[in-house]
């Protein structure tokens, strides 16, 4: 579908034919966008979550898998392990999206969830060479318009940092199979450690979960130091925990936060509008991020 012409204002973002776009302060969004456009693409970096941000939440009414889910429903995992992982999901996911609980209340429970899930996976003796087929056979889908998004950033040498509490080895395979794992893409995530025979034995480094991305950002100061000349950030996430992903950026100037609100929209809309500059409700596309990139690129083309 042809999008409206490049010279978007906040009014035009709302008019993209997409009633799912909400903004608490459209004037502020417009000021950030115009400031970024004036500064130029060489001052911009993109930081994005992966699961349910770059990937779809659902397709034709059916939930799409996260990078963890891809393994959980695959032939790699035993039936007994699948049942245990499903029980963990049913217990902890409602807590994750419960708007009545504070992040402080959720934090230890999320650590517990990720830790228990990873311990179960380590018992499965997963082989590295099984991951490609697991992704191929899964229902994982990047959002509609992903090719344009990834290719535009690559074409204009804009760094894309994918900051994920998912499984780095799996999400890299998703991106690779989609043909968009360009050199400008860097991933910070939970990576498996394989022994000399290619069997998974552990997870590398510190656990990254949904609510400790700030700590992860601060641990990766080398990445952000290399991008010191890019103090303007487009941030894409789907949870309130994603809001801290840019905390490691050196001498940050402008941050435009775009939030995908995929589930429990009525319950969580208020908190998302108070946290994100632009909220996309049940929008399975990259249409708005791509329109914003068009606007920013326009300064280069004119």
PDB file of C-alpha atoms in Angstrom:
ATOM      1  CA  UNK A   1       0.000   0.000   0.000  1.00  0.00           C
ATOM      2  CA  UNK A   2       1.363   3.421  -0.973  1.00  0.00           C
ATOM      3  CA  UNK A   3       2.003   5.564   2.090  1.00  0.00           C
ATOM      4  CA  UNK A   4       1.328   9.307   2.152  1.00  0.00           C
ATOM      5  CA  UNK A   5       4.148  11.478   0.885  1.00  0.00           C
ATOM      6  CA  UNK A   6       7.300  12.031   2.873  1.00  0.00           C
ATOM      7  CA  UNK A   7       6.623  15.433   4.366  1.00  0.00           C
ATOM      8  CA  UNK A   8       4.878  14.028   7.383  1.00  0.00           C
ATOM      9  CA  UNK A   9       3.922  16.040  10.411  1.00  0.00           C
ATOM     10  CA  UNK A  10       2.384  14.536  13.509  1.00  0.00           C
ATOM     11  CA  UNK A  11      -1.003  15.268  12.000  1.00  0.00           C
ATOM     12  CA  UNK A  12      -0.020  13.188   8.985  1.00  0.00           C
ATOM     13  CA  UNK A  13       1.252  10.314  11.142  1.00  0.00           C
ATOM     14  CA  UNK A  14      -2.226  10.088  12.627  1.00  0.00           C
ATOM     15  CA  UNK A  15      -3.654  10.143   9.113  1.00  0.00           C
ATOM     16  CA  UNK A  16      -1.647   7.204   7.780  1.00  0.00           C
ATOM     17  CA  UNK A  17      -4.909   5.339   7.383  1.00  0.00           C
ATOM     18  CA  UNK A  18      -4.170   3.715  10.732  1.00  0.00           C
ATOM     19  CA  UNK A  19      -6.538   4.505  13.595  1.00  0.00           C
ATOM     20  CA  UNK A  20      -4.261   2.598  15.965  1.00  0.00           C
ATOM     21  CA  UNK A  21      -1.815   5.524  16.332  1.00  0.00           C
ATOM     22  CA  UNK A  22      -2.008   7.483  19.593  1.00  0.00           C
ATOM     23  CA  UNK A  23       0.191  10.314  20.869  1.00  0.00           C
ATOM     24  CA  UNK A  24       0.001  12.062  24.226  1.00  0.00           C
ATOM     25  CA  UNK A  25       1.803  15.159  22.932  1.00  0.00           C
ATOM     26  CA  UNK A  26       1.797  15.407  19.112  1.00  0.00           C
ATOM     27  CA  UNK A  27       3.580  18.777  19.183  1.00  0.00           C
ATOM     28  CA  UNK A  28       6.506  17.293  21.121  1.00  0.00           C
ATOM     29  CA  UNK A  29       6.717  14.392  18.665  1.00  0.00           C
ATOM     30  CA  UNK A  30       6.832  16.822  15.776  1.00  0.00           C
ATOM     31  CA  UNK A  31       9.556  18.886  17.474  1.00  0.00           C
ATOM     32  CA  UNK A  32      11.681  15.762  18.045  1.00  0.00           C
ATOM     33  CA  UNK A  33      11.227  14.613  14.450  1.00  0.00           C
ATOM     34  CA  UNK A  34      12.089  17.998  12.969  1.00  0.00           C
ATOM     35  CA  UNK A  35      15.119  18.273  15.262  1.00  0.00           C
ATOM     36  CA  UNK A  36      16.330  14.840  14.175  1.00  0.00           C
ATOM     37  CA  UNK A  37      15.779  15.624  10.509  1.00  0.00           C
ATOM     38  CA  UNK A  38      17.722  18.865  10.835  1.00  0.00           C
ATOM     39  CA  UNK A  39      20.608  17.112  12.635  1.00  0.00           C
ATOM     40  CA  UNK A  40      20.832  14.534   9.857  1.00  0.00           C
ATOM     41  CA  UNK A  41      20.832  10.754   9.520  1.00  0.00           C
ATOM     42  CA  UNK A  42      24.485  10.535  10.543  1.00  0.00           C
ATOM     43  CA  UNK A  43      23.446  11.580  14.077  1.00  0.00           C
ATOM     44  CA  UNK A  44      20.795   8.851  14.444  1.00  0.00           C
ATOM     45  CA  UNK A  45      20.857   5.306  15.765  1.00  0.00           C
ATOM     46  CA  UNK A  46      17.948   2.884  16.178  1.00  0.00           C
ATOM     47  CA  UNK A  47      17.520   0.721  19.275  1.00  0.00           C
ATOM     48  CA  UNK A  48      14.794  -1.900  19.150  1.00  0.00           C
ATOM     49  CA  UNK A  49      13.394  -4.794  21.097  1.00  0.00           C
ATOM     50  CA  UNK A  50      12.840  -7.948  19.030  1.00  0.00           C
ATOM     51  CA  UNK A  51       9.989 -10.207  20.164  1.00  0.00           C
ATOM     52  CA  UNK A  52       6.593  -8.611  19.484  1.00  0.00           C
ATOM     53  CA  UNK A  53       8.304  -5.403  18.373  1.00  0.00           C
ATOM     54  CA  UNK A  54      10.107  -6.349  15.172  1.00  0.00           C
ATOM     55  CA  UNK A  55       8.122  -9.586  15.051  1.00  0.00           C
ATOM     56  CA  UNK A  56       4.369  -9.912  14.856  1.00  0.00           C
ATOM     57  CA  UNK A  57       2.250 -10.514  17.931  1.00  0.00           C
ATOM     58  CA  UNK A  58      -0.371 -12.420  16.000  1.00  0.00           C
ATOM     59  CA  UNK A  59      -1.382 -13.389  12.483  1.00  0.00           C
ATOM     60  CA  UNK A  60      -5.006 -14.085  11.485  1.00  0.00           C
ATOM     61  CA  UNK A  61      -5.987 -14.242  15.144  1.00  0.00           C
ATOM     62  CA  UNK A  62      -3.251 -16.737  16.083  1.00  0.00           C
ATOM     63  CA  UNK A  63      -0.386 -15.806  18.405  1.00  0.00           C
ATOM     64  CA  UNK A  64       3.016 -15.768  16.750  1.00  0.00           C
ATOM     65  CA  UNK A  65       5.936 -17.279  18.665  1.00  0.00           C
ATOM     66  CA  UNK A  66       8.678 -15.376  20.465  1.00  0.00           C
ATOM     67  CA  UNK A  67      12.279 -16.519  20.082  1.00  0.00           C
ATOM     68  CA  UNK A  68      11.807 -18.639  23.218  1.00  0.00           C
ATOM     69  CA  UNK A  69       8.515 -20.040  21.899  1.00  0.00           C
ATOM     70  CA  UNK A  70      10.150 -21.102  18.622  1.00  0.00           C
ATOM     71  CA  UNK A  71      12.174 -23.673  20.551  1.00  0.00           C
ATOM     72  CA  UNK A  72       9.396 -24.470  23.011  1.00  0.00           C
ATOM     73  CA  UNK A  73       7.050 -25.685  20.250  1.00  0.00           C
ATOM     74  CA  UNK A  74       9.745 -27.340  18.127  1.00  0.00           C
ATOM     75  CA  UNK A  75      10.716 -30.997  17.838  1.00  0.00           C
ATOM     76  CA  UNK A  76      13.920 -30.167  19.717  1.00  0.00           C
ATOM     77  CA  UNK A  77      12.073 -29.996  23.049  1.00  0.00           C
ATOM     78  CA  UNK A  78      10.564 -33.053  24.722  1.00  0.00           C
ATOM     79  CA  UNK A  79       6.816 -33.240  25.420  1.00  0.00           C
ATOM     80  CA  UNK A  80       7.469 -33.125  29.166  1.00  0.00           C
ATOM     81  CA  UNK A  81       9.632 -30.020  28.857  1.00  0.00           C
ATOM     82  CA  UNK A  82       7.056 -28.331  26.611  1.00  0.00           C
ATOM     83  CA  UNK A  83       4.404 -28.866  29.273  1.00  0.00           C
ATOM     84  CA  UNK A  84       6.613 -27.383  31.983  1.00  0.00           C
ATOM     85  CA  UNK A  85       7.484 -24.358  29.831  1.00  0.00           C
ATOM     86  CA  UNK A  86       3.798 -23.836  29.048  1.00  0.00           C
ATOM     87  CA  UNK A  87       3.009 -23.906  32.773  1.00  0.00           C
ATOM     88  CA  UNK A  88       5.651 -21.215  33.343  1.00  0.00           C
ATOM     89  CA  UNK A  89       4.138 -19.070  30.567  1.00  0.00           C
ATOM     90  CA  UNK A  90       0.641 -19.412  32.001  1.00  0.00           C
ATOM     91  CA  UNK A  91       1.918 -18.441  35.443  1.00  0.00           C
ATOM     92  CA  UNK A  92       4.241 -15.557  34.637  1.00  0.00           C
ATOM     93  CA  UNK A  93       2.934 -13.892  31.459  1.00  0.00           C
ATOM     94  CA  UNK A  94      -0.205 -12.527  33.183  1.00  0.00           C
ATOM     95  CA  UNK A  95       2.131 -11.042  35.814  1.00  0.00           C
ATOM     96  CA  UNK A  96       4.320  -9.433  33.116  1.00  0.00           C
ATOM     97  CA  UNK A  97       1.380  -7.555  31.586  1.00  0.00           C
ATOM     98  CA  UNK A  98      -0.486  -6.839  34.837  1.00  0.00           C
ATOM     99  CA  UNK A  99      -0.821  -3.049  34.915  1.00  0.00           C
ATOM    100  CA  UNK A 100      -1.772  -3.093  38.611  1.00  0.00           C
ATOM    101  CA  UNK A 101       1.690  -4.355  39.662  1.00  0.00           C
ATOM    102  CA  UNK A 102       4.780  -2.193  39.860  1.00  0.00           C
ATOM    103  CA  UNK A 103       8.007  -3.049  38.039  1.00  0.00           C
ATOM    104  CA  UNK A 104       9.606  -3.581  41.456  1.00  0.00           C
ATOM    105  CA  UNK A 105       6.999  -6.246  42.229  1.00  0.00           C
ATOM    106  CA  UNK A 106       7.412  -7.915  38.864  1.00  0.00           C
ATOM    107  CA  UNK A 107      11.213  -7.898  38.767  1.00  0.00           C
ATOM    108  CA  UNK A 108      12.024 -10.943  40.958  1.00  0.00           C
ATOM    109  CA  UNK A 109       9.226 -12.903  39.322  1.00  0.00           C
ATOM    110  CA  UNK A 110      10.556 -12.200  35.832  1.00  0.00           C
ATOM    111  CA  UNK A 111      14.041 -13.292  36.910  1.00  0.00           C
ATOM    112  CA  UNK A 112      12.468 -16.453  38.301  1.00  0.00           C
ATOM    113  CA  UNK A 113      10.604 -17.101  35.026  1.00  0.00           C
ATOM    114  CA  UNK A 114      13.619 -16.609  32.742  1.00  0.00           C
ATOM    115  CA  UNK A 115      15.917 -18.603  35.033  1.00  0.00           C
ATOM    116  CA  UNK A 116      13.562 -21.579  35.309  1.00  0.00           C
ATOM    117  CA  UNK A 117      12.891 -21.580  31.557  1.00  0.00           C
ATOM    118  CA  UNK A 118      16.601 -21.489  30.746  1.00  0.00           C
ATOM    119  CA  UNK A 119      17.321 -24.285  33.209  1.00  0.00           C
ATOM    120  CA  UNK A 120      14.724 -26.459  31.479  1.00  0.00           C
ATOM    121  CA  UNK A 121      16.208 -25.709  28.061  1.00  0.00           C
ATOM    122  CA  UNK A 122      19.712 -26.602  29.216  1.00  0.00           C
ATOM    123  CA  UNK A 123      18.444 -30.074  30.114  1.00  0.00           C
ATOM    124  CA  UNK A 124      17.346 -30.680  26.511  1.00  0.00           C
ATOM    125  CA  UNK A 125      20.859 -30.973  25.045  1.00  0.00           C
ATOM    126  CA  UNK A 126      19.942 -28.707  22.139  1.00  0.00           C
ATOM    127  CA  UNK A 127      22.342 -28.880  19.197  1.00  0.00           C
ATOM    128  CA  UNK A 128      23.376 -25.732  17.384  1.00  0.00           C
ATOM    129  CA  UNK A 129      22.632 -27.280  13.988  1.00  0.00           C
ATOM    130  CA  UNK A 130      18.976 -27.814  15.003  1.00  0.00           C
ATOM    131  CA  UNK A 131      18.194 -24.109  15.296  1.00  0.00           C
ATOM    132  CA  UNK A 132      17.937 -23.422  11.556  1.00  0.00           C
ATOM    133  CA  UNK A 133      15.215 -26.032  11.048  1.00  0.00           C
ATOM    134  CA  UNK A 134      13.379 -24.986  14.209  1.00  0.00           C
ATOM    135  CA  UNK A 135      13.083 -21.441  12.836  1.00  0.00           C
ATOM    136  CA  UNK A 136      12.145 -22.655   9.344  1.00  0.00           C
ATOM    137  CA  UNK A 137       9.307 -24.787  10.735  1.00  0.00           C
ATOM    138  CA  UNK A 138       8.012 -22.092  13.104  1.00  0.00           C
ATOM    139  CA  UNK A 139       5.266 -19.500  12.612  1.00  0.00           C
ATOM    140  CA  UNK A 140       7.612 -16.630  13.528  1.00  0.00           C
ATOM    141  CA  UNK A 141       7.017 -13.556  11.363  1.00  0.00           C
ATOM    142  CA  UNK A 142       8.672 -10.181  11.198  1.00  0.00           C
ATOM    143  CA  UNK A 143       6.162  -7.344  10.955  1.00  0.00           C
ATOM    144  CA  UNK A 144       4.798  -6.331   7.574  1.00  0.00           C
ATOM    145  CA  UNK A 145       7.169  -3.749   6.089  1.00  0.00           C
ATOM    146  CA  UNK A 146      10.250  -5.202   7.808  1.00  0.00           C
ATOM    147  CA  UNK A 147      12.240  -5.417   4.571  1.00  0.00           C
ATOM    148  CA  UNK A 148      11.881  -1.700   3.922  1.00  0.00           C
ATOM    149  CA  UNK A 149      12.782  -0.916   7.538  1.00  0.00           C
ATOM    150  CA  UNK A 150      15.966  -3.013   7.645  1.00  0.00           C
ATOM    151  CA  UNK A 151      17.029  -2.100   4.097  1.00  0.00           C
ATOM    152  CA  UNK A 152      16.537   1.646   4.625  1.00  0.00           C
ATOM    153  CA  UNK A 153      18.708   1.616   7.749  1.00  0.00           C
ATOM    154  CA  UNK A 154      21.373  -0.411   5.938  1.00  0.00           C
ATOM    155  CA  UNK A 155      21.299   1.768   2.821  1.00  0.00           C
ATOM    156  CA  UNK A 156      21.866   4.912   4.886  1.00  0.00           C
ATOM    157  CA  UNK A 157      24.376   3.295   7.301  1.00  0.00           C
ATOM    158  CA  UNK A 158      22.174   3.861  10.357  1.00  0.00           C
ATOM    159  CA  UNK A 159      23.153   1.452  13.170  1.00  0.00           C
ATOM    160  CA  UNK A 160      20.389  -0.853  14.424  1.00  0.00           C
ATOM    161  CA  UNK A 161      20.885  -2.318  17.889  1.00  0.00           C
ATOM    162  CA  UNK A 162      18.466  -5.128  18.686  1.00  0.00           C
ATOM    163  CA  UNK A 163      18.230  -5.418  22.454  1.00  0.00           C
ATOM    164  CA  UNK A 164      16.330  -8.570  23.389  1.00  0.00           C
ATOM    165  CA  UNK A 165      15.474 -10.615  26.458  1.00  0.00           C
ATOM    166  CA  UNK A 166      14.865 -13.498  24.049  1.00  0.00           C
ATOM    167  CA  UNK A 167      17.281 -16.052  22.604  1.00  0.00           C
ATOM    168  CA  UNK A 168      20.018 -14.386  20.561  1.00  0.00           C
ATOM    169  CA  UNK A 169      20.927 -17.486  18.549  1.00  0.00           C
ATOM    170  CA  UNK A 170      17.283 -17.979  17.530  1.00  0.00           C
ATOM    171  CA  UNK A 171      16.407 -14.375  16.733  1.00  0.00           C
ATOM    172  CA  UNK A 172      19.574 -14.016  14.639  1.00  0.00           C
ATOM    173  CA  UNK A 173      18.395 -17.013  12.631  1.00  0.00           C
ATOM    174  CA  UNK A 174      14.973 -15.409  12.123  1.00  0.00           C
ATOM    175  CA  UNK A 175      16.598 -12.244  10.775  1.00  0.00           C
ATOM    176  CA  UNK A 176      19.079 -14.221   8.670  1.00  0.00           C
ATOM    177  CA  UNK A 177      16.345 -16.334   7.076  1.00  0.00           C
ATOM    178  CA  UNK A 178      14.386 -13.143   6.295  1.00  0.00           C
ATOM    179  CA  UNK A 179      17.444 -11.893   4.384  1.00  0.00           C
ATOM    180  CA  UNK A 180      17.925  -8.706   6.409  1.00  0.00           C
ATOM    181  CA  UNK A 181      20.832  -9.466   8.749  1.00  0.00           C
ATOM    182  CA  UNK A 182      22.848  -6.562   7.369  1.00  0.00           C
ATOM    183  CA  UNK A 183      26.278  -5.441   8.676  1.00  0.00           C
ATOM    184  CA  UNK A 184      24.733  -2.452  10.491  1.00  0.00           C
ATOM    185  CA  UNK A 185      22.750  -4.799  12.793  1.00  0.00           C
ATOM    186  CA  UNK A 186      24.088  -5.653  16.260  1.00  0.00           C
ATOM    187  CA  UNK A 187      22.310  -7.894  18.772  1.00  0.00           C
ATOM    188  CA  UNK A 188      22.503  -7.896  22.566  1.00  0.00           C
ATOM    189  CA  UNK A 189      20.589 -10.881  23.941  1.00  0.00           C
ATOM    190  CA  UNK A 190      20.776 -14.205  25.778  1.00  0.00           C
ATOM    191  CA  UNK A 191      23.159 -16.442  23.854  1.00  0.00           C
ATOM    192  CA  UNK A 192      23.600 -20.179  24.264  1.00  0.00           C
ATOM    193  CA  UNK A 193      26.983 -21.686  25.013  1.00  0.00           C
ATOM    194  CA  UNK A 194      27.787 -24.844  23.031  1.00  0.00           C
ATOM    195  CA  UNK A 195      30.484 -27.405  23.754  1.00  0.00           C
ATOM    196  CA  UNK A 196      32.959 -28.731  21.180  1.00  0.00           C
ATOM    197  CA  UNK A 197      30.360 -31.224  19.889  1.00  0.00           C
ATOM    198  CA  UNK A 198      27.813 -28.438  19.280  1.00  0.00           C
ATOM    199  CA  UNK A 199      25.557 -29.289  22.244  1.00  0.00           C
ATOM    200  CA  UNK A 200      24.195 -26.482  24.410  1.00  0.00           C
ATOM    201  CA  UNK A 201      25.546 -26.593  27.947  1.00  0.00           C
ATOM    202  CA  UNK A 202      24.716 -23.158  29.380  1.00  0.00           C
ATOM    203  CA  UNK A 203      23.861 -19.534  28.636  1.00  0.00           C
ATOM    204  CA  UNK A 204      26.611 -16.953  28.226  1.00  0.00           C
ATOM    205  CA  UNK A 205      27.039 -13.916  30.438  1.00  0.00           C
ATOM    206  CA  UNK A 206      24.447 -12.153  32.547  1.00  0.00           C
ATOM    207  CA  UNK A 207      20.760 -12.976  32.163  1.00  0.00           C
ATOM    208  CA  UNK A 208      18.830 -10.345  30.178  1.00  0.00           C
ATOM    209  CA  UNK A 209      15.150 -10.235  31.051  1.00  0.00           C
ATOM    210  CA  UNK A 210      12.382  -7.801  30.324  1.00  0.00           C
ATOM    211  CA  UNK A 211      13.131  -5.444  33.218  1.00  0.00           C
ATOM    212  CA  UNK A 212      16.935  -5.233  33.356  1.00  0.00           C
ATOM    213  CA  UNK A 213      17.711  -3.780  29.945  1.00  0.00           C
ATOM    214  CA  UNK A 214      19.090  -0.628  31.547  1.00  0.00           C
ATOM    215  CA  UNK A 215      21.765  -2.703  33.263  1.00  0.00           C
ATOM    216  CA  UNK A 216      22.444  -4.463  29.967  1.00  0.00           C
ATOM    217  CA  UNK A 217      22.798  -1.110  28.232  1.00  0.00           C
ATOM    218  CA  UNK A 218      25.258   0.131  30.817  1.00  0.00           C
ATOM    219  CA  UNK A 219      27.294  -3.084  30.523  1.00  0.00           C
ATOM    220  CA  UNK A 220      27.677  -2.459  26.787  1.00  0.00           C
ATOM    221  CA  UNK A 221      29.132   1.019  27.004  1.00  0.00           C
ATOM    222  CA  UNK A 222      31.741   0.104  24.364  1.00  0.00           C
ATOM    223  CA  UNK A 223      29.029  -0.186  21.720  1.00  0.00           C
ATOM    224  CA  UNK A 224      27.569   3.194  22.637  1.00  0.00           C
ATOM    225  CA  UNK A 225      31.009   4.785  22.914  1.00  0.00           C
ATOM    226  CA  UNK A 226      31.615   3.848  19.266  1.00  0.00           C
ATOM    227  CA  UNK A 227      28.381   5.678  18.401  1.00  0.00           C
ATOM    228  CA  UNK A 228      29.110   8.833  20.381  1.00  0.00           C
ATOM    229  CA  UNK A 229      28.541  10.894  17.222  1.00  0.00           C
ATOM    230  CA  UNK A 230      24.963   9.555  17.061  1.00  0.00           C
ATOM    231  CA  UNK A 231      23.179  11.139  20.051  1.00  0.00           C
ATOM    232  CA  UNK A 232      19.676  10.915  18.527  1.00  0.00           C
ATOM    233  CA  UNK A 233      17.728   7.698  19.027  1.00  0.00           C
ATOM    234  CA  UNK A 234      14.662   6.038  17.563  1.00  0.00           C
ATOM    235  CA  UNK A 235      13.591   3.547  20.229  1.00  0.00           C
ATOM    236  CA  UNK A 236      11.096   0.768  19.479  1.00  0.00           C
ATOM    237  CA  UNK A 237       9.638  -1.508  22.149  1.00  0.00           C
ATOM    238  CA  UNK A 238       6.544  -3.345  23.287  1.00  0.00           C
ATOM    239  CA  UNK A 239       6.894  -3.211  27.060  1.00  0.00           C
ATOM    240  CA  UNK A 240       7.623  -0.608  29.706  1.00  0.00           C
ATOM    241  CA  UNK A 241      10.877  -2.458  30.367  1.00  0.00           C
ATOM    242  CA  UNK A 242      12.094  -1.475  26.896  1.00  0.00           C
ATOM    243  CA  UNK A 243      12.092   2.219  27.773  1.00  0.00           C
ATOM    244  CA  UNK A 244      15.564   2.008  29.354  1.00  0.00           C
ATOM    245  CA  UNK A 245      17.316   0.478  26.315  1.00  0.00           C
ATOM    246  CA  UNK A 246      18.876   3.826  25.356  1.00  0.00           C
ATOM    247  CA  UNK A 247      20.284   4.551  28.824  1.00  0.00           C
ATOM    248  CA  UNK A 248      23.796   3.702  27.662  1.00  0.00           C
ATOM    249  CA  UNK A 249      23.793   6.215  24.803  1.00  0.00           C
ATOM    250  CA  UNK A 250      26.601   8.754  25.197  1.00  0.00           C
ATOM    251  CA  UNK A 251      25.536  12.401  25.513  1.00  0.00           C
ATOM    252  CA  UNK A 252      22.027  11.633  24.283  1.00  0.00           C
ATOM    253  CA  UNK A 253      20.130  14.553  22.743  1.00  0.00           C
ATOM    254  CA  UNK A 254      16.781  13.385  21.350  1.00  0.00           C
ATOM    255  CA  UNK A 255      14.954  10.085  21.876  1.00  0.00           C
ATOM    256  CA  UNK A 256      11.713   9.282  20.068  1.00  0.00           C
ATOM    257  CA  UNK A 257      10.028   6.324  21.766  1.00  0.00           C
ATOM    258  CA  UNK A 258       7.625   4.202  19.717  1.00  0.00           C
ATOM    259  CA  UNK A 259       5.652   1.574  21.641  1.00  0.00           C
ATOM    260  CA  UNK A 260       3.756  -1.385  20.201  1.00  0.00           C
ATOM    261  CA  UNK A 261       0.797  -2.108  22.485  1.00  0.00           C
ATOM    262  CA  UNK A 262      -0.144  -5.630  21.453  1.00  0.00           C
ATOM    263  CA  UNK A 263      -2.275  -7.000  24.276  1.00  0.00           C
ATOM    264  CA  UNK A 264      -4.645  -5.801  27.023  1.00  0.00           C
ATOM    265  CA  UNK A 265      -4.926  -2.475  25.210  1.00  0.00           C
ATOM    266  CA  UNK A 266      -7.628  -0.859  27.340  1.00  0.00           C
ATOM    267  CA  UNK A 267      -5.879  -1.753  30.587  1.00  0.00           C
ATOM    268  CA  UNK A 268      -2.430  -0.564  29.542  1.00  0.00           C
ATOM    269  CA  UNK A 269      -3.035   2.335  27.142  1.00  0.00           C
ATOM    270  CA  UNK A 270      -2.770   5.011  29.834  1.00  0.00           C
ATOM    271  CA  UNK A 271       0.609   3.816  31.098  1.00  0.00           C
ATOM    272  CA  UNK A 272       1.935   3.454  27.536  1.00  0.00           C
ATOM    273  CA  UNK A 273       0.822   6.973  26.578  1.00  0.00           C
ATOM    274  CA  UNK A 274       2.590   8.279  29.673  1.00  0.00           C
ATOM    275  CA  UNK A 275       5.783   6.461  28.689  1.00  0.00           C
ATOM    276  CA  UNK A 276       6.017   6.314  24.887  1.00  0.00           C
ATOM    277  CA  UNK A 277       5.831   9.273  22.500  1.00  0.00           C
ATOM    278  CA  UNK A 278       3.895   7.248  19.913  1.00  0.00           C
ATOM    279  CA  UNK A 279       1.747   4.227  20.800  1.00  0.00           C
ATOM    280  CA  UNK A 280       0.677   1.742  18.114  1.00  0.00           C
ATOM    281  CA  UNK A 281      -2.284  -0.325  19.235  1.00  0.00           C
ATOM    282  CA  UNK A 282      -2.591  -3.809  17.754  1.00  0.00           C
ATOM    283  CA  UNK A 283      -0.651  -2.686  14.680  1.00  0.00           C
ATOM    284  CA  UNK A 284       1.153  -5.639  13.075  1.00  0.00           C
ATOM    285  CA  UNK A 285       3.085  -3.473  10.600  1.00  0.00           C
ATOM    286  CA  UNK A 286       6.183  -1.275  10.456  1.00  0.00           C
ATOM    287  CA  UNK A 287       4.200   1.396   8.616  1.00  0.00           C
ATOM    288  CA  UNK A 288       4.671   4.196  11.137  1.00  0.00           C
ATOM    289  CA  UNK A 289       8.402   3.543  11.776  1.00  0.00           C
ATOM    290  CA  UNK A 290       8.913   3.399   8.002  1.00  0.00           C
ATOM    291  CA  UNK A 291       7.039   6.683   7.512  1.00  0.00           C
ATOM    292  CA  UNK A 292       9.275   8.278  10.126  1.00  0.00           C
ATOM    293  CA  UNK A 293      12.380   6.958   8.364  1.00  0.00           C
ATOM    294  CA  UNK A 294      11.046   8.405   5.094  1.00  0.00           C
ATOM    295  CA  UNK A 295      10.728  11.778   6.777  1.00  0.00           C
ATOM    296  CA  UNK A 296      14.266  11.628   8.159  1.00  0.00           C
ATOM    297  CA  UNK A 297      15.706  10.418   4.849  1.00  0.00           C
ATOM    298  CA  UNK A 298      13.961  13.256   3.008  1.00  0.00           C
ATOM    299  CA  UNK A 299      16.554  15.708   4.328  1.00  0.00           C
ATOM    300  CA  UNK A 300      19.274  13.645   2.653  1.00  0.00           C
ATOM    301  CA  UNK A 301      17.447  13.451  -0.657  1.00  0.00           C
ATOM    302  CA  UNK A 302      16.626  17.160  -0.967  1.00  0.00           C
TER     303      UNK A 302
END
